[in-house]
CSV table of C-alpha atoms and ligand atoms in Angstrom, one decimal:
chain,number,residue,atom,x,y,z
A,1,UNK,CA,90.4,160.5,20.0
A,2,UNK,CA,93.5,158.7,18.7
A,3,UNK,CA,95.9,156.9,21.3
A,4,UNK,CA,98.6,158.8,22.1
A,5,UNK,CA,95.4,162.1,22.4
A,6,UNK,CA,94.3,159.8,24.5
A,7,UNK,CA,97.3,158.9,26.5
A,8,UNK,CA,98.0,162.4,27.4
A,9,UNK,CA,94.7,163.0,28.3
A,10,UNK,CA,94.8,160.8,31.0
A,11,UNK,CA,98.5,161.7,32.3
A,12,UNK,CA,97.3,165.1,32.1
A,13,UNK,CA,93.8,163.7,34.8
A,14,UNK,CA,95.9,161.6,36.8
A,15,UNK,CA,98.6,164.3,37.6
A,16,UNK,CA,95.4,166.5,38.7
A,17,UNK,CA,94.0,163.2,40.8
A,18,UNK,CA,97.3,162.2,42.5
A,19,UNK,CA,100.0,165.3,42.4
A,20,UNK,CA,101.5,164.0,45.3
A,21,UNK,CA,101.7,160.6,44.1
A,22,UNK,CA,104.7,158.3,45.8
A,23,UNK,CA,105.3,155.1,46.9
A,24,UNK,CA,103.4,153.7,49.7
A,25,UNK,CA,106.2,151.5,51.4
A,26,UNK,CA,108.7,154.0,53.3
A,27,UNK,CA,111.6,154.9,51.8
A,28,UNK,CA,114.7,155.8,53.9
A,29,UNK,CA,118.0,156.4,52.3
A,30,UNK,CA,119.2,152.6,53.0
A,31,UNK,CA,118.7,150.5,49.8
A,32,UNK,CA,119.1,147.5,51.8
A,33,UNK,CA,115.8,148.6,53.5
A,34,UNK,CA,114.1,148.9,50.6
A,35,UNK,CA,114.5,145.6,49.5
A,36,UNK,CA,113.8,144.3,52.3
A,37,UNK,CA,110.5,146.6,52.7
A,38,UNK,CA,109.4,145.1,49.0
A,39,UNK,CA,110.3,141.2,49.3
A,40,UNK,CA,107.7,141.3,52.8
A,41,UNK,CA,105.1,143.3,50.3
A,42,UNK,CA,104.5,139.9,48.7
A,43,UNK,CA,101.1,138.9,50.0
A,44,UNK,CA,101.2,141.6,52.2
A,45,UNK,CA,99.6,145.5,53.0
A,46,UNK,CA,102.1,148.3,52.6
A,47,UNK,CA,100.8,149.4,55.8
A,48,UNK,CA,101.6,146.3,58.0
A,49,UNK,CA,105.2,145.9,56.2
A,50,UNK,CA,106.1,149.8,57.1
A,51,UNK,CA,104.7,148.8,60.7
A,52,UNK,CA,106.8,145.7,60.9
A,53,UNK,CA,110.0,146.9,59.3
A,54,UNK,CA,109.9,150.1,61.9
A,55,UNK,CA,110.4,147.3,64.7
A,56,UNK,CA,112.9,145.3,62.3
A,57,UNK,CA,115.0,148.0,61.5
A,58,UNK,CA,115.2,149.4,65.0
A,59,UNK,CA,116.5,146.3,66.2
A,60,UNK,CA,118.7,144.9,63.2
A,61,UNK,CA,119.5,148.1,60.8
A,62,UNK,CA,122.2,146.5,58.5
A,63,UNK,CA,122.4,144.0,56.6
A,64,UNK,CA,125.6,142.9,58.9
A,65,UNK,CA,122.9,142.9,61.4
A,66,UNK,CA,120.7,140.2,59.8
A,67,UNK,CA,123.6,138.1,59.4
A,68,UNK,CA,124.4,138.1,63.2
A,69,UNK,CA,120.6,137.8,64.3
A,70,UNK,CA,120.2,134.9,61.6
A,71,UNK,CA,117.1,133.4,60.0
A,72,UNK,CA,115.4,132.3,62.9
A,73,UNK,CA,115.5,136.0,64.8
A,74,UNK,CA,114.6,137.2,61.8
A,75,UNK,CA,111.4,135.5,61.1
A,76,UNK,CA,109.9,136.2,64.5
A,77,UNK,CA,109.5,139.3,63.8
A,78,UNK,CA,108.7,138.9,60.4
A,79,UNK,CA,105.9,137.1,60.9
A,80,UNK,CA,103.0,139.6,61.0
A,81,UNK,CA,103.6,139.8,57.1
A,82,UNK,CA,102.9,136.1,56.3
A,83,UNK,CA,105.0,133.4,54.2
A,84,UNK,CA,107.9,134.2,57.2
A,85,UNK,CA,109.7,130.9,56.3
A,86,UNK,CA,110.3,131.6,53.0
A,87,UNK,CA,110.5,135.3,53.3
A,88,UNK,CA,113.2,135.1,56.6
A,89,UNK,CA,115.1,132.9,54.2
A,90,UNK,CA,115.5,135.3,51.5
A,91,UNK,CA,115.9,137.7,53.5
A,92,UNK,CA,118.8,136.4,55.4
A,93,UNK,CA,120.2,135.1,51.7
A,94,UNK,CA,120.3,138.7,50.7
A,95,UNK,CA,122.5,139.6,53.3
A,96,UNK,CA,124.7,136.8,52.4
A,97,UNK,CA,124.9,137.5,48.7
A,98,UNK,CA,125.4,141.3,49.5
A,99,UNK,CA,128.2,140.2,51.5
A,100,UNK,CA,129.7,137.5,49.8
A,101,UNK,CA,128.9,138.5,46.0
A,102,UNK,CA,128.4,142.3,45.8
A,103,UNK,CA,130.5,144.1,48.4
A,104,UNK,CA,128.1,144.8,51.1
A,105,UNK,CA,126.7,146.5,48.8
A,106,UNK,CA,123.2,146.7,46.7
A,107,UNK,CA,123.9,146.3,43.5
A,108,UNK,CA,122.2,149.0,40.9
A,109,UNK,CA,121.4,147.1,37.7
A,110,UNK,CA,117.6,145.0,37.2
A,111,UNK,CA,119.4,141.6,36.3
A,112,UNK,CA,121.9,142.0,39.3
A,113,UNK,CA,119.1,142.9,41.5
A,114,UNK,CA,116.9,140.1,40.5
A,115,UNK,CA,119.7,137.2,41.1
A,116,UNK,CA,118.5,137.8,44.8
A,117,UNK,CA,115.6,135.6,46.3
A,118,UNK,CA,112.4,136.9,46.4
A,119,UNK,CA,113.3,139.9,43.9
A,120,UNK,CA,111.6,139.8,40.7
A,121,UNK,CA,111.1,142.3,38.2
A,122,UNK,CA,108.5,144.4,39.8
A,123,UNK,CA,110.8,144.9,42.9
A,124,UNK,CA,113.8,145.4,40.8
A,125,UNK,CA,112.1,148.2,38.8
A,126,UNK,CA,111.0,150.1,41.8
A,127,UNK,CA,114.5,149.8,43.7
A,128,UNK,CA,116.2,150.6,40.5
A,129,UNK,CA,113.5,154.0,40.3
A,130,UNK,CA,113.1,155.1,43.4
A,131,UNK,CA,116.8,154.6,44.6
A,132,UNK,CA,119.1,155.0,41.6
A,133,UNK,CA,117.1,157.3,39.7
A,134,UNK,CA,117.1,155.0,36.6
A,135,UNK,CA,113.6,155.0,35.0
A,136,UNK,CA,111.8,152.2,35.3
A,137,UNK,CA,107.7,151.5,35.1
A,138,UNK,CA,106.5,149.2,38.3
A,139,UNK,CA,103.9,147.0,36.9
A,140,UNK,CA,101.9,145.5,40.0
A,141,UNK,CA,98.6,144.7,40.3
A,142,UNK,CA,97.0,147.6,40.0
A,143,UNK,CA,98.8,148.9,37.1
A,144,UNK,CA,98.1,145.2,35.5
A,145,UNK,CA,93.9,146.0,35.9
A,146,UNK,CA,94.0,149.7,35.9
A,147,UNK,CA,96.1,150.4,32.7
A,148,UNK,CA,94.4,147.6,30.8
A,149,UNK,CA,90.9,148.6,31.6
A,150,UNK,CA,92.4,151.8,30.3
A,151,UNK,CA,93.1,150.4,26.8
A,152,UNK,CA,97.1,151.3,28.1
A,153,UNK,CA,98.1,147.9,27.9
A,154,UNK,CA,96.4,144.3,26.2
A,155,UNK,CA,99.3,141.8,27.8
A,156,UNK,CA,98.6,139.6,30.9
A,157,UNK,CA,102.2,139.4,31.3
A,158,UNK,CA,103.7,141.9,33.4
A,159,UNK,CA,106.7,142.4,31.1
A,160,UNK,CA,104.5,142.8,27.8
A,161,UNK,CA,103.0,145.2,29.6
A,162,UNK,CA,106.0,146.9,31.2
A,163,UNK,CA,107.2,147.4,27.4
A,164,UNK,CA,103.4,148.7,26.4
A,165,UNK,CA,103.8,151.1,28.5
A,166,UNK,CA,107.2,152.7,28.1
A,167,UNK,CA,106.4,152.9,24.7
A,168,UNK,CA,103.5,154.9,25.0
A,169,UNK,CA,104.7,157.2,28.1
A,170,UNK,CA,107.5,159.5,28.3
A,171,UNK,CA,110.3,158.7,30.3
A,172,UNK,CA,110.3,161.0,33.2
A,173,UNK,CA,106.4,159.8,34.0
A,174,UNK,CA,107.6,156.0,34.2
A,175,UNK,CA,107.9,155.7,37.9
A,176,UNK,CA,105.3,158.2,38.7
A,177,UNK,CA,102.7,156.2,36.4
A,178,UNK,CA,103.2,153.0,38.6
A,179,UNK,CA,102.4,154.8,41.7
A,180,UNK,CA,99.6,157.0,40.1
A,181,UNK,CA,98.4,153.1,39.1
A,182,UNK,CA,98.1,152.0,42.4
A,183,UNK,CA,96.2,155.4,43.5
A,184,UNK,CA,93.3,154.8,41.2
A,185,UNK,CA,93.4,151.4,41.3
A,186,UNK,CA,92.9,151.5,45.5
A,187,UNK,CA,90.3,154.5,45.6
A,188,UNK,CA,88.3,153.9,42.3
A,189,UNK,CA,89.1,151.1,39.8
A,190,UNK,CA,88.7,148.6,42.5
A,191,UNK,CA,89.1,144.9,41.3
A,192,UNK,CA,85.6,143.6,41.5
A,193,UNK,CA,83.7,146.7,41.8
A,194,UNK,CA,85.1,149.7,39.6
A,195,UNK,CA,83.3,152.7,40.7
A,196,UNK,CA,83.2,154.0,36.9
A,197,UNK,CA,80.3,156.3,37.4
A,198,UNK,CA,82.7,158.2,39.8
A,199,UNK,CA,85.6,158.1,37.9
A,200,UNK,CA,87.5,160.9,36.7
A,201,UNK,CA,88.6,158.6,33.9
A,202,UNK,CA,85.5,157.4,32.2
A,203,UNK,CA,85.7,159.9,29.0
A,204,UNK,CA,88.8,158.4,28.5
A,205,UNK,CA,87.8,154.7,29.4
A,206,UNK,CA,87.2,152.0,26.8
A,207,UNK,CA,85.9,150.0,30.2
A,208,UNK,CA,83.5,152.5,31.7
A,209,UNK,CA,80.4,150.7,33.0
A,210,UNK,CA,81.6,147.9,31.1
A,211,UNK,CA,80.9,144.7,33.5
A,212,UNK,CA,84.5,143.1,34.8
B,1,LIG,S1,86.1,154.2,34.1
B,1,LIG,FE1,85.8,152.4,35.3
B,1,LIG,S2,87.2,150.9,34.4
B,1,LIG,FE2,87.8,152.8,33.6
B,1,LIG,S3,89.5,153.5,34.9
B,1,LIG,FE3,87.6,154.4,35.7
B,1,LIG,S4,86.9,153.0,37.3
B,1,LIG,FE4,88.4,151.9,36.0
């Protein structure tokens, strides 16, 4: 089966695994949230930063409001999500630069975005997808293991393999791929035990039962 056969063949099996795919931080219509739900990701469960920004947001909902509470305020109740020094800082410096550099407001462009601490790429790409509606492919973890196991991607380099991929998938999947990515990557193609006898993949699969 050639590549792009390929290719679709698996779209086509992970549209029919995950049609409900999305993002698994919460997603309100505040930006600011956003980027704040995806800098505390770093090193951290979805799950515990959705729990944590729930009490965060309740308290301090603006970015105005960070700036008042301060770094300090901030990182108490940050803490459950680890690094809290650093990640209260950046935090708090976001405000500042939304404030003092981009008119209170989130700025909509991947190199504007990623002038902010804490922001990379990855984080850039999904606030740029999921809140501007500019296509964008997320490469995290799991998209890094799952898509080269897959024979999708070669590059250890998330931005080799951010252009592998938008190469070989059509636009409109982009931001659905990354999610679709993590899906299989938590549920079957596990880091240190791929369950490839029970994966929907396999036919596809260069990796299947291949040791990793
Ligand atoms: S066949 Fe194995 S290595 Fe390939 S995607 Fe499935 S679980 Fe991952």
């Amino acid at each position: 089966m050639r590549k792009k056969e390929r290719t679709e063949a698996i779209l086509r099996r992970l549209h029919e695994l995950y049609p409900e795919t999305q993002c698994t931080l919460d997603i309100d219509d505040n930006v600011f949230h956003l980027v704040v739900r995806a800098v505390l990701s770093a090193q951290c469960t979805d799950v515990r930063v959705n729990e944590v920004t729930k009490v965060l947001f309740e308290k301090y909902p603006e970015y105005t409001d960070f700036l008042s509470a301060g770094e300090e305020e901030i990182g108490r109740i940050i803490k459950p999500c680890g690094f809290w020094k650093a990640k209260s800082h950046y935090l708090y410096e976001i405000a500042r630069m939304m404030r003092d550099d981009f008119g209170g407001e989130i700025p909509k462009t991947q190199d504007e975005l990623m002038r902010f601490p804490g922001v990379g790429r990855k984080v850039a790409n999904l606030i740029v997808s999921e809140m501007f509606g500019i296509p964008a492919v997320v490469v995290d973890t799991h998209c890094m293991r799952v898509s080269g196991r897959l024979g999708l991607s070669s590059g250890k380099d998330p931005a080799v393999i951010e252009k592998e991929l938008m190469k070989i998938l059509p636009e409109e999947e982009w931001a659905a791929f990354g999610h679709r990515m993590v899906d299989h990557g938590r549920a079957v193609c596990t880091a240190r035990s791929p369950k490839c006898s029970d994966c929907a993949l396999s036919e596809y699969c260069p990796s299947s039962g291949k040791k990793v």
